[in-house]
mmCIF file of C-alpha atoms in Angstrom:
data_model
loop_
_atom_site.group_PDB
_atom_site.id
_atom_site.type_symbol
_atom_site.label_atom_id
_atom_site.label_comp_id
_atom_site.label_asym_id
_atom_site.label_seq_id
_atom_site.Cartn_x
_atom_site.Cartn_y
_atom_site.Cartn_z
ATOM 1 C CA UNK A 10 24.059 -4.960 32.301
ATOM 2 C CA UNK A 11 25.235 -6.505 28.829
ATOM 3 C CA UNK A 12 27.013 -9.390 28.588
ATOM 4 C CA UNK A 13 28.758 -11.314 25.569
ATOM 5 C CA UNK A 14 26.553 -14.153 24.778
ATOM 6 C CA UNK A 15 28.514 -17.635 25.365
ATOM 7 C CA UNK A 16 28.226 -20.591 22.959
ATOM 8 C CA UNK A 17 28.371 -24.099 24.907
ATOM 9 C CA UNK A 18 31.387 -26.666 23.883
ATOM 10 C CA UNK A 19 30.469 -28.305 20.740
ATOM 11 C CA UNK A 20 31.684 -31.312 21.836
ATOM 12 C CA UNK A 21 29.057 -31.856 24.341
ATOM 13 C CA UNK A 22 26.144 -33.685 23.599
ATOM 14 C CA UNK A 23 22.757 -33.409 25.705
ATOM 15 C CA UNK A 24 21.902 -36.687 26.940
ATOM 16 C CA UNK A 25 18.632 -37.135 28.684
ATOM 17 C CA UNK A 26 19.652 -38.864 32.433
ATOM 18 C CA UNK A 27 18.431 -41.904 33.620
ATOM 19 C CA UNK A 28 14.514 -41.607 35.889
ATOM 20 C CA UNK A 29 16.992 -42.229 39.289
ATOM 21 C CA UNK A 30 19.426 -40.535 38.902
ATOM 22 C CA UNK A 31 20.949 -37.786 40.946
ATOM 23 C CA UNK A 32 20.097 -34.361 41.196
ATOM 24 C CA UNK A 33 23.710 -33.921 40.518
ATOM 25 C CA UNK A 34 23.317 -35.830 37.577
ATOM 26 C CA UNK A 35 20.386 -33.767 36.177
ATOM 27 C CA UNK A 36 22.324 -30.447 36.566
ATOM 28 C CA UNK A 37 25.151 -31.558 34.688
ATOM 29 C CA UNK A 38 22.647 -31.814 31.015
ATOM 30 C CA UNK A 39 23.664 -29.294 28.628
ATOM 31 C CA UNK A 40 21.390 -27.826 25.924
ATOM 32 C CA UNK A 41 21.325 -28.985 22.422
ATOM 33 C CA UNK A 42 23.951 -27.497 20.609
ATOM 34 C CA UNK A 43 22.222 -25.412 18.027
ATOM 35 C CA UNK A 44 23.518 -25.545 14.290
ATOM 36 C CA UNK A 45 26.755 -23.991 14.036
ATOM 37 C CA UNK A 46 26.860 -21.026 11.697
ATOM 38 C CA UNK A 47 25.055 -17.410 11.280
ATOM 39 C CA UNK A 48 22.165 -18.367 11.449
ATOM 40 C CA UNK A 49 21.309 -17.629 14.993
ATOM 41 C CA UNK A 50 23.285 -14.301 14.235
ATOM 42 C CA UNK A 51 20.934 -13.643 11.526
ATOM 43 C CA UNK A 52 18.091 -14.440 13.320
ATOM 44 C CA UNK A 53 19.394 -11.994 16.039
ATOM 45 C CA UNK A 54 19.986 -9.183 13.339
ATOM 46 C CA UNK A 55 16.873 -9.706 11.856
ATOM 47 C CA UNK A 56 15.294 -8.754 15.102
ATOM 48 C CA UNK A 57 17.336 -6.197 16.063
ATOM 49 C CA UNK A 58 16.577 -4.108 12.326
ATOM 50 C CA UNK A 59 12.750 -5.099 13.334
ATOM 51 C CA UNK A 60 12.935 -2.933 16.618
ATOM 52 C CA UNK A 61 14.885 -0.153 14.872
ATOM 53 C CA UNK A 62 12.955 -0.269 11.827
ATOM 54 C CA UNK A 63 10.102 -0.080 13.853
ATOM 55 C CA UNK A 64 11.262 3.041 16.507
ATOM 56 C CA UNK A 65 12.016 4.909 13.079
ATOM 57 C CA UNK A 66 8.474 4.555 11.883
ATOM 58 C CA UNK A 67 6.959 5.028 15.354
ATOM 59 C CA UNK A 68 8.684 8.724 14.829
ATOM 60 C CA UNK A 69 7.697 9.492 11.733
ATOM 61 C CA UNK A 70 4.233 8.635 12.329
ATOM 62 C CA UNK A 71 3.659 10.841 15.207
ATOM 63 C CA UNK A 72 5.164 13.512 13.841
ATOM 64 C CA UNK A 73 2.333 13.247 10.930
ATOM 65 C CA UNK A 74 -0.263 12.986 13.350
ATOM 66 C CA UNK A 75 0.576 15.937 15.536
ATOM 67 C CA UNK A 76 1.054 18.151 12.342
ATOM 68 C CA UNK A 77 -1.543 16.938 9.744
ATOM 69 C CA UNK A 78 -0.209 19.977 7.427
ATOM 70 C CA UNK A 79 3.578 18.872 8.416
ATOM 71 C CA UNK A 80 6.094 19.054 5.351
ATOM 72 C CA UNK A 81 8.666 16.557 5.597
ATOM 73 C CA UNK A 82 12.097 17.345 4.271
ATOM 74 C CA UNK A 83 14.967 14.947 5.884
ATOM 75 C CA UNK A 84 13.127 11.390 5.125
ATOM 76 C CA UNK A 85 15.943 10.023 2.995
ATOM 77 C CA UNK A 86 18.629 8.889 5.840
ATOM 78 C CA UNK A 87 15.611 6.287 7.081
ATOM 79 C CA UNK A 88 16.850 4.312 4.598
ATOM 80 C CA UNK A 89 19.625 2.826 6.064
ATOM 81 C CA UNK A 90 21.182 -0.748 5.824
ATOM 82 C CA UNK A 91 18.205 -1.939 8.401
ATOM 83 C CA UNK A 92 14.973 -0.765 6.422
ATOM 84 C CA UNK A 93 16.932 -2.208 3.389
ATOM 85 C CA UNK A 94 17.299 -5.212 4.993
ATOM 86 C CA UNK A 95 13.822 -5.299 6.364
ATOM 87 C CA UNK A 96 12.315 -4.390 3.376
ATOM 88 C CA UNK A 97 14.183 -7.361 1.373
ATOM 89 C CA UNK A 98 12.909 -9.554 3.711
ATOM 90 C CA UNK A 99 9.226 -8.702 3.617
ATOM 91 C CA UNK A 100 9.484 -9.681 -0.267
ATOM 92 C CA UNK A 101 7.956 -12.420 -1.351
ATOM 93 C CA UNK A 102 10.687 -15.348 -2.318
ATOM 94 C CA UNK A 103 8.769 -16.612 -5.418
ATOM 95 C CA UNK A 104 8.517 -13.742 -6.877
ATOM 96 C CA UNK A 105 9.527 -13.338 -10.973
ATOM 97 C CA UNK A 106 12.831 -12.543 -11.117
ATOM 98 C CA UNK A 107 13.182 -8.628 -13.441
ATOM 99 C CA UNK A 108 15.125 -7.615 -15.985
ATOM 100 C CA UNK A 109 18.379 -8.355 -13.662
ATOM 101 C CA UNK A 110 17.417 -11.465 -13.367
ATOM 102 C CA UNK A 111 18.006 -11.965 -9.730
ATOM 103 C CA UNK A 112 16.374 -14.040 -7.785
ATOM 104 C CA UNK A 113 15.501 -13.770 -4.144
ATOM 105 C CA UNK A 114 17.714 -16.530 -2.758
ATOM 106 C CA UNK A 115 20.217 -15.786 -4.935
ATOM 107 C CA UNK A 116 20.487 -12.069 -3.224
ATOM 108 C CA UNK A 117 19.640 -13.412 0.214
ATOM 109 C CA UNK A 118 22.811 -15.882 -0.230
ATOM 110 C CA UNK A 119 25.572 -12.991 -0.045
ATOM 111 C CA UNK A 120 22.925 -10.561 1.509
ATOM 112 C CA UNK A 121 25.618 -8.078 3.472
ATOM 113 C CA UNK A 122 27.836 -6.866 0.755
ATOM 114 C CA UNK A 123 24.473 -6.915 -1.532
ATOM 115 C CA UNK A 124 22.812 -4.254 0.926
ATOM 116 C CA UNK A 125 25.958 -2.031 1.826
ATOM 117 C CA UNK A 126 26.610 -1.456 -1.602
ATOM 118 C CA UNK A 127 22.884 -0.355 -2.479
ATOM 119 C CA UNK A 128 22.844 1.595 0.533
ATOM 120 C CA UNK A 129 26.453 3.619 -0.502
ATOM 121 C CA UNK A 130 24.868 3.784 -3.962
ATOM 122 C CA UNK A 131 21.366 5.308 -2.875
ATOM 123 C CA UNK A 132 23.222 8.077 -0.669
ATOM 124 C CA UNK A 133 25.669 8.423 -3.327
ATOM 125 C CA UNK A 134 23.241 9.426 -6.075
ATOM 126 C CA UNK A 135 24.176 6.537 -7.832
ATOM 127 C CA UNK A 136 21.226 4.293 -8.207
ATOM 128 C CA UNK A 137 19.726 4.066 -10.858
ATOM 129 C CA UNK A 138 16.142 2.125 -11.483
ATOM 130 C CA UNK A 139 15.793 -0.483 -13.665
ATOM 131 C CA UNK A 140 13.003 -0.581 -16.614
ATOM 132 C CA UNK A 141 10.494 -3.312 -15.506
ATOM 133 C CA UNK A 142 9.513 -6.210 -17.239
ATOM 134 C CA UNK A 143 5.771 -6.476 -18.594
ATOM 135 C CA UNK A 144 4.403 -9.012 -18.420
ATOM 136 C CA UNK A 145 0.196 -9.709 -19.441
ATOM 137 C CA UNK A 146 -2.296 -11.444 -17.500
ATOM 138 C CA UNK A 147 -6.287 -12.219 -18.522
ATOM 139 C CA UNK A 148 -9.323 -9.951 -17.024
ATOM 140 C CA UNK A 149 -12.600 -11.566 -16.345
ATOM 141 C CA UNK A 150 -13.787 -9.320 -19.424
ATOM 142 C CA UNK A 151 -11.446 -11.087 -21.310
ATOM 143 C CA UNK A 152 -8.813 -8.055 -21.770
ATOM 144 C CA UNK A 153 -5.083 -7.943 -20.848
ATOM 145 C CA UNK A 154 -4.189 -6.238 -17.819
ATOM 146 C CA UNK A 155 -0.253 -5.413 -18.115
ATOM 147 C CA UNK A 156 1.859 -6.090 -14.857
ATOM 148 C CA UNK A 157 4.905 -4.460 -14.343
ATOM 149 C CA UNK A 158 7.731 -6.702 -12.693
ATOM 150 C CA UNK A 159 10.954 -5.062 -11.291
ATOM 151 C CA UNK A 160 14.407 -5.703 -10.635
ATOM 152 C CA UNK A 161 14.940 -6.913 -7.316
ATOM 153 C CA UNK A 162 17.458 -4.432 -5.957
ATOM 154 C CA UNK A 163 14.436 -1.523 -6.829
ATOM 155 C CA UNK A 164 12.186 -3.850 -5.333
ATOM 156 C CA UNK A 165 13.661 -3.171 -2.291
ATOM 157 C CA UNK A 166 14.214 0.499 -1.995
ATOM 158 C CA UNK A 167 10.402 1.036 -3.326
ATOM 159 C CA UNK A 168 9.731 -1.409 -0.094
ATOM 160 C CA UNK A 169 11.424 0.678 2.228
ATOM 161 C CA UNK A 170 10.351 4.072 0.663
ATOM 162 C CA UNK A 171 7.027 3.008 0.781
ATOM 163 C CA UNK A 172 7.255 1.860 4.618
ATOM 164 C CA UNK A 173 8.195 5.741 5.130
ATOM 165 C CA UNK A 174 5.805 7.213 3.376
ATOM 166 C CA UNK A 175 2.946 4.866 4.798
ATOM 167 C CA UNK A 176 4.275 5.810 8.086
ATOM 168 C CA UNK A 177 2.916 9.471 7.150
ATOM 169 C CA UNK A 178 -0.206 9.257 4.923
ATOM 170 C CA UNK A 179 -1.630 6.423 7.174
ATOM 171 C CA UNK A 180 -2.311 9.417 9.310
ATOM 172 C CA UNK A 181 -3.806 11.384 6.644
ATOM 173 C CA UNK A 182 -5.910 8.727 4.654
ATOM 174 C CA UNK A 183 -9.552 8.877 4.701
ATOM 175 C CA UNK A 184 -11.727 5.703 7.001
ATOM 176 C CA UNK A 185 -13.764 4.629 4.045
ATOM 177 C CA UNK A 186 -10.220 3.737 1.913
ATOM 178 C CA UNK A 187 -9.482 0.133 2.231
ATOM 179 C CA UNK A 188 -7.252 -0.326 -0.772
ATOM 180 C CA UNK A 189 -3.322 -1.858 -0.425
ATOM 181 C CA UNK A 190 -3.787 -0.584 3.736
ATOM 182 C CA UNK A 191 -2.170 -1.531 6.652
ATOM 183 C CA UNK A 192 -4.794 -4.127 8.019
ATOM 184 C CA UNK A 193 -7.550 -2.703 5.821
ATOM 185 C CA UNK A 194 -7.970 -5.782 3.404
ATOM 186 C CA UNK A 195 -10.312 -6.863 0.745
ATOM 187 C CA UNK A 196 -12.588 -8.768 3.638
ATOM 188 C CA UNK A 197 -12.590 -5.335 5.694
ATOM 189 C CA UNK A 198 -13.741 -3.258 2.585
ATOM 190 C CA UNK A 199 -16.936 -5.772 2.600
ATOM 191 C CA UNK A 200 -17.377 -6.256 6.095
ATOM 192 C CA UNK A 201 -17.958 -2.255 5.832
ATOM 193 C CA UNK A 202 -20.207 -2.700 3.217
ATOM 194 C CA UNK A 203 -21.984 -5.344 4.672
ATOM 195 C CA UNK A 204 -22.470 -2.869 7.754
ATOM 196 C CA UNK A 205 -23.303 0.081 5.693
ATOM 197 C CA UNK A 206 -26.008 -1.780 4.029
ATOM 198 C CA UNK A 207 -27.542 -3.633 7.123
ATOM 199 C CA UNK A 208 -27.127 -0.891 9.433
ATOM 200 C CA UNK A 209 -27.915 2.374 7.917
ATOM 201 C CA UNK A 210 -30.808 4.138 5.478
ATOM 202 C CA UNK A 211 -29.429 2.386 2.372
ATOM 203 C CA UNK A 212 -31.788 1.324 -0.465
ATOM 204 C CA UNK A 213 -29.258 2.212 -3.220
ATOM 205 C CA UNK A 214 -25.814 1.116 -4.313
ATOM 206 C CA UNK A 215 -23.719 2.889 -7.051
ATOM 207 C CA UNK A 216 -20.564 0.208 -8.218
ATOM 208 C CA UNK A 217 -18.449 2.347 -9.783
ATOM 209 C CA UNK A 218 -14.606 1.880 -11.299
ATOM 210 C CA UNK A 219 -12.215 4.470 -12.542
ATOM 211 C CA UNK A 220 -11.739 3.991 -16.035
ATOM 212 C CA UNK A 221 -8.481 2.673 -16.815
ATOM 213 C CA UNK A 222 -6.593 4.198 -13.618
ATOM 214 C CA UNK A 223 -3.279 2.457 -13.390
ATOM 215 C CA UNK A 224 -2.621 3.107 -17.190
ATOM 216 C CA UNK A 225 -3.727 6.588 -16.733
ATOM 217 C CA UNK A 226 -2.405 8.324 -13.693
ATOM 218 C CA UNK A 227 -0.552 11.452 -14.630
ATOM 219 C CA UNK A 228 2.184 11.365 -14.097
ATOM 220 C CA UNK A 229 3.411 14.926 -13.035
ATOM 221 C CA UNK A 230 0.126 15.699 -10.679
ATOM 222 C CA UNK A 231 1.341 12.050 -9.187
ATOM 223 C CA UNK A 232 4.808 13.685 -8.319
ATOM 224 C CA UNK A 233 2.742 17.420 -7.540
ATOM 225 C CA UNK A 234 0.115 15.580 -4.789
ATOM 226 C CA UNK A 235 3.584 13.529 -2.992
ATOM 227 C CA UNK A 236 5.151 17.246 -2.734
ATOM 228 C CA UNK A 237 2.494 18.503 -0.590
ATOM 229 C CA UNK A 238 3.801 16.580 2.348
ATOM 230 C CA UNK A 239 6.870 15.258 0.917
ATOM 231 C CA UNK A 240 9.388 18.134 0.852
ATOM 232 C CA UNK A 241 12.057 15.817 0.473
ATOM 233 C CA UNK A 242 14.108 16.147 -2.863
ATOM 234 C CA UNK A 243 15.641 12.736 -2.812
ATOM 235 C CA UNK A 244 12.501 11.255 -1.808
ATOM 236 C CA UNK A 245 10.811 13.030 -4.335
ATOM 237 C CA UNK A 246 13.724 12.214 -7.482
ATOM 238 C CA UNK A 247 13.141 8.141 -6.040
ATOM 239 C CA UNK A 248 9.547 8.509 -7.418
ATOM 240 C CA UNK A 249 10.693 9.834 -10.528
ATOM 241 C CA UNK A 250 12.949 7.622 -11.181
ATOM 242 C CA UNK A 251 10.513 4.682 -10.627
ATOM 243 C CA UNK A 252 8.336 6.436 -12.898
ATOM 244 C CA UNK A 253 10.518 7.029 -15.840
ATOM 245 C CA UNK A 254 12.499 4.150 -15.868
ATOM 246 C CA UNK A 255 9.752 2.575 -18.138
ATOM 247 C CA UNK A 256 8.955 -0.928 -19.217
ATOM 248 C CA UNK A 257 10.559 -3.624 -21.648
ATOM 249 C CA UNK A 258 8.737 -5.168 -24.014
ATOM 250 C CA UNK A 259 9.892 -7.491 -26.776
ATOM 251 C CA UNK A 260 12.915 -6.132 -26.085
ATOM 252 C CA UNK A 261 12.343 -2.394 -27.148
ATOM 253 C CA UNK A 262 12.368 0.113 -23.702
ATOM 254 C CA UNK A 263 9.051 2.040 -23.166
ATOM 255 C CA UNK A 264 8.478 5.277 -21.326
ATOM 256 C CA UNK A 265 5.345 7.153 -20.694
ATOM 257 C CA UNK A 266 4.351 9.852 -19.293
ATOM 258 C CA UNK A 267 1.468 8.105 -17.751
ATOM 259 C CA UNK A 268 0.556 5.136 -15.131
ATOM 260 C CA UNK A 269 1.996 3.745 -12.211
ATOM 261 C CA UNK A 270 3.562 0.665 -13.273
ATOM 262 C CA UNK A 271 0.648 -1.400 -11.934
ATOM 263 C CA UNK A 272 2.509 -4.937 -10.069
ATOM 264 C CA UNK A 273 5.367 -2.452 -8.867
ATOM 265 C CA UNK A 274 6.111 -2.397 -4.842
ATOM 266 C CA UNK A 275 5.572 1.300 -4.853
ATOM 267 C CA UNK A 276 2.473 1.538 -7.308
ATOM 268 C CA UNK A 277 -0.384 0.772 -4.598
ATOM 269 C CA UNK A 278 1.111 3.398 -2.347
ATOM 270 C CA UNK A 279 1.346 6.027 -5.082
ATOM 271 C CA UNK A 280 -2.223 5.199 -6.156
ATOM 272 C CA UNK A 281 -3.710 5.802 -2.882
ATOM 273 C CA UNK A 282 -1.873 9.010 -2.400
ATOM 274 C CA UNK A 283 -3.264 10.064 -6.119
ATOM 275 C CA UNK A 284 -6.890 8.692 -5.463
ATOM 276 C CA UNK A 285 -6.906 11.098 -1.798
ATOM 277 C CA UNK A 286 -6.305 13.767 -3.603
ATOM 278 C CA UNK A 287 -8.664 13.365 -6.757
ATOM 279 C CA UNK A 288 -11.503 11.269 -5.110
ATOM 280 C CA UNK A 289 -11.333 10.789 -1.604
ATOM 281 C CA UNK A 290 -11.195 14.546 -0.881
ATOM 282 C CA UNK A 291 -13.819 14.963 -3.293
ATOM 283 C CA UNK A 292 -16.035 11.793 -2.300
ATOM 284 C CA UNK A 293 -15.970 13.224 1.562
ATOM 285 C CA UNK A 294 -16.652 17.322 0.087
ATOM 286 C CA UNK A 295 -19.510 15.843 -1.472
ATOM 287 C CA UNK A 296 -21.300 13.719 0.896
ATOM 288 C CA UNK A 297 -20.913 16.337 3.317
ATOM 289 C CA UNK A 298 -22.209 19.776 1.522
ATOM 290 C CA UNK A 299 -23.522 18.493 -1.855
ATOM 291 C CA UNK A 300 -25.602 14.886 -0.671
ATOM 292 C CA UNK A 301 -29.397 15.814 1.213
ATOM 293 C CA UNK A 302 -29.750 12.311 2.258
ATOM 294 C CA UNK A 303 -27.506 9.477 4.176
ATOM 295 C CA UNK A 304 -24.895 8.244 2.020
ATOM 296 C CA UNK A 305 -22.234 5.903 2.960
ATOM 297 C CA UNK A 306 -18.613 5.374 0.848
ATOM 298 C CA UNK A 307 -16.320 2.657 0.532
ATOM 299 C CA UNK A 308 -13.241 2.681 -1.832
ATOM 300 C CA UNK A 309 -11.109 -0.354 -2.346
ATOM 301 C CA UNK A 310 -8.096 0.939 -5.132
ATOM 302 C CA UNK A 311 -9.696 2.420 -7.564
ATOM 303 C CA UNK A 312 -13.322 1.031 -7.139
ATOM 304 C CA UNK A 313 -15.740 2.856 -5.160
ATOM 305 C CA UNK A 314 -19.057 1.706 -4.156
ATOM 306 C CA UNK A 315 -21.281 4.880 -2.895
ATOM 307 C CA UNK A 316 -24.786 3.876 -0.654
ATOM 308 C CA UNK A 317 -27.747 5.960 -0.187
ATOM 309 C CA UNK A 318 -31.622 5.689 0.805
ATOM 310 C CA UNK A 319 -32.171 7.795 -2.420
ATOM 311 C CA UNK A 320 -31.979 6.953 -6.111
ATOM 312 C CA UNK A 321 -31.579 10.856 -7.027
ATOM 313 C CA UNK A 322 -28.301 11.496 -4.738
ATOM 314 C CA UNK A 323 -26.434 8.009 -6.497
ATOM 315 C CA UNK A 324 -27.566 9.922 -10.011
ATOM 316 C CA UNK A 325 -26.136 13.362 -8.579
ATOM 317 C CA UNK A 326 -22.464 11.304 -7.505
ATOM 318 C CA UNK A 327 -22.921 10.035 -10.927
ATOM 319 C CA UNK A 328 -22.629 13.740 -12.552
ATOM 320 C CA UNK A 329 -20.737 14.624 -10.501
ATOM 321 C CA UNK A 330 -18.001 11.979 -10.347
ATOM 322 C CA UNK A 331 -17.706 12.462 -14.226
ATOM 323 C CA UNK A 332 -16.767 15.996 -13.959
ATOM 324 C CA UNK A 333 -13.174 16.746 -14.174
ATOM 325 C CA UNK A 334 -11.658 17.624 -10.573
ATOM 326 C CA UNK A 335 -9.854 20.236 -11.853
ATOM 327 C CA UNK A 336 -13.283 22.389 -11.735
ATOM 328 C CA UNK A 337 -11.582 25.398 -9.821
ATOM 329 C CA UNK A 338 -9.072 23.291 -8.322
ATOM 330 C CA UNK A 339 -6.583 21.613 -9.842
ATOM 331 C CA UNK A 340 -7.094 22.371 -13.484
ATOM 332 C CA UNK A 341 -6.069 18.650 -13.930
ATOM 333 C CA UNK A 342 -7.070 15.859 -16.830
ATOM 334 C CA UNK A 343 -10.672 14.905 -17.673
ATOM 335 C CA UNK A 344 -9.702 11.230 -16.578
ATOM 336 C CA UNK A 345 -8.892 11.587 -12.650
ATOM 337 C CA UNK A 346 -12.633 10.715 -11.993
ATOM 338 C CA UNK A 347 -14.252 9.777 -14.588
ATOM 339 C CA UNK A 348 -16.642 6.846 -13.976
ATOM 340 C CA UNK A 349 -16.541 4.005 -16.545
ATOM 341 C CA UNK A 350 -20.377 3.985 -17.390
ATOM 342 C CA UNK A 351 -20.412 0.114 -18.786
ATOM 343 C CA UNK A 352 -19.097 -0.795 -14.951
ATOM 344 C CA UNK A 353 -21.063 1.738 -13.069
ATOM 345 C CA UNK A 354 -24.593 0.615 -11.650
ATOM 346 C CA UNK A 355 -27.077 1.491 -9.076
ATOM 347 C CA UNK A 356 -28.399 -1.268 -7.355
ATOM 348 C CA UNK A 357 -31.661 -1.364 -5.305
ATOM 349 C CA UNK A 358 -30.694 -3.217 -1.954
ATOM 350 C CA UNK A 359 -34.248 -4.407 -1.712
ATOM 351 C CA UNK A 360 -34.444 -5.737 -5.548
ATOM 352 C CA UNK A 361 -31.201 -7.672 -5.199
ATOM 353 C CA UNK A 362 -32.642 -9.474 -2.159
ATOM 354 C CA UNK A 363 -35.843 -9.933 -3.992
ATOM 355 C CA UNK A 364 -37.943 -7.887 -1.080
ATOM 356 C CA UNK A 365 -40.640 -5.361 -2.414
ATOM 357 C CA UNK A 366 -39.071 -2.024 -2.722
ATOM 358 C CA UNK A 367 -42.193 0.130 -1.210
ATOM 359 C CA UNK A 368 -42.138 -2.179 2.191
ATOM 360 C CA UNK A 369 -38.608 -2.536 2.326
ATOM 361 C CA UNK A 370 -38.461 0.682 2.450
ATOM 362 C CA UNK A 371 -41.232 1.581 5.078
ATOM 363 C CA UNK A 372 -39.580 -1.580 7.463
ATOM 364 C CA UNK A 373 -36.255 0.234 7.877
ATOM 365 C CA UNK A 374 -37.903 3.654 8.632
ATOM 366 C CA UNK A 375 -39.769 2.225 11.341
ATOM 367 C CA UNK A 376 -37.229 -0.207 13.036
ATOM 368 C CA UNK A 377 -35.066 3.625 12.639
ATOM 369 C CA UNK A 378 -38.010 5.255 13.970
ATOM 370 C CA UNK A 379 -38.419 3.172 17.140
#
């Protein structure tokens, strides 16, 4: 049964009673009064969105795990004034402010009206994504790597799109991806590394990066690879949007047909679901029908680092990576996989560690062996 919550008197004051005194006494100490306000209603809304944030996804994801070829087409009403509300919370506060110039606490101050009218806008048709701001940071190569920063408000909706759409390819993502995952962080990429190498045939390592990706993704096999499951067409004209609303830069508005926007909400998501497609699938066809020795794979965004006992199969994934995917499949660009060869290189597990290849070697075939 449900009953109004009460608030106590504010004019009583909790006042600790004397060691003696009655049990009377004792039973007549009220609680602190908490501060007056909405905070505590906040704090009780907050929770409440949580829990039916959280049912929402709970559906979505089993419905992508009972039907791992399951088109979705009615995604769009999930975002509703609690995943908008979620998702603005789960922001960071600090963040740079876009090309709106609002700030986090500035939005959080008058947060109600702020997220009914985005909601009635997104429904309506009438959102409409802001360019981002660039903005350069320094590479350890000593290049620029451009960051896309982006109005608050689409911020937001690319944080509760992308809690949908995780809710679905989470069930269709391959073990050995550890990039921008659910609970799959940088430290779990190398602790399955460190496994791979300690606990399998490995006496090679291939590090290998995909040359330029963020810059580079195209654009429309992007929006193609999110139709195969996403048969939503406001889902789908979201994306778009994101991806054509460009970037400013000194002032003049950009657009390309190219790249993810890397620094965006919704760019890691996107990436992953491009990199399945193009390397993942690929990677896992390979290593299955094409490798004739052990080989183990670990992708973190879009670096991969391939093991294997042999020197000839890391050459062979080598080739091969370099080959355009579209070979019979996709017909796509000559850049989905291409290795960059001046970051690419096979290590020998037992020259790093400065062991003797030859009785390295013949030490982990007979601790296999026994």
């Amino acid at each position: 049964m449900m009953h109004e919550r009460e608030k106590s008197d504010p004019v009583v004051v909790a006042v600790k009673p004397m060691n003696k005194a009655e049990k009377s006494a004792a039973e007549l100490v009220e609680p602190r009064t908490g501060t007056k306000g909405n905070a505590g209603q906040q704090s009780m809304r907050r929770a409440q969105d949580r829990g039916s944030v959280s049912q929402a996804l709970s559906r979505v994801r089993n419905v992508a795990k009972q039907g791992k070829k399951e088109k979705f087409t009615t995604l769009f009403h999930h975002l509703d004034p609690a995943m908008l509300r979620t998702a603005f919370f789960a922001l960071k506060k600090d963040a740079a402010p876009g090309v709106d110039g609002l700030t986090w606490e500035t939005y959080e101050a008058d947060l109600d009206p702020w997220i009914d009218d985005l909601h009635e806008r997104l429904h309506r048709g009438a959102y409409r994504a802001q360019p981002a701001r660039r903005r350069f940071i320094p590479k350890p190569d000593g290049s620029l790597r451009p960051l896309a920063i982006t109005a608050l408000e689409d911020k937001i909706v690319q944080r509760a799109t992308a809690a949908v759409l995780s809710a679905i390819y989470e069930e269709e993502f391959l073990g050995f991806s550890y990039g921008f995952r659910p609970k799959r962080s940088q430290h779990d990429a190398l602790d399955a590394l460190m496994v791979g190498i300690a606990g399998t045939k490995v006496n090679f390592i291939l590090d290998a990066d995909i040359r330029s990706f963020f810059n580079e993704v195209s654009q429309d096999w992007l929006v193609r690879f999110v139709q195969h499951r996403i048969g939503d067409p406001r889902i789908v004209r979201l994306i778009q949007k994101w991806l054509k609303a460009g970037v400013l830069e000194d002032g003049e508005k950009i657009v390309s047909e190219k790249g993810t926007g890397q620094g965006s909400v919704i760019s890691p998501l996107l990436a992953n679901v491009y990199l399945h497609y193009v390397f993942d699938l690929w990677a896992d066809r390979w290593r299955r029908r094409e490798a004739t020795g052990n080989m183990v794979m670990v992708r973190y965004a879009d670096d991969s680092v391939p093991r294997t006992h042999r020197r000839k199969e890391v050459r062979n994934c080598v080739r091969d990576g370099g080959r355009s995917s579209g070979a019979g499949r996709q017909g796509q660009a000559s850049n989905h996989r291409k290795l960059r060869r001046s970051k690419a290189g096979v290590v020998s597990v037992a020259e790093k560690a400065g062991l003797d290849p030859v009785r390295y070697g013949s030490e982990r075939r007979a601790r296999a062996n026994r």
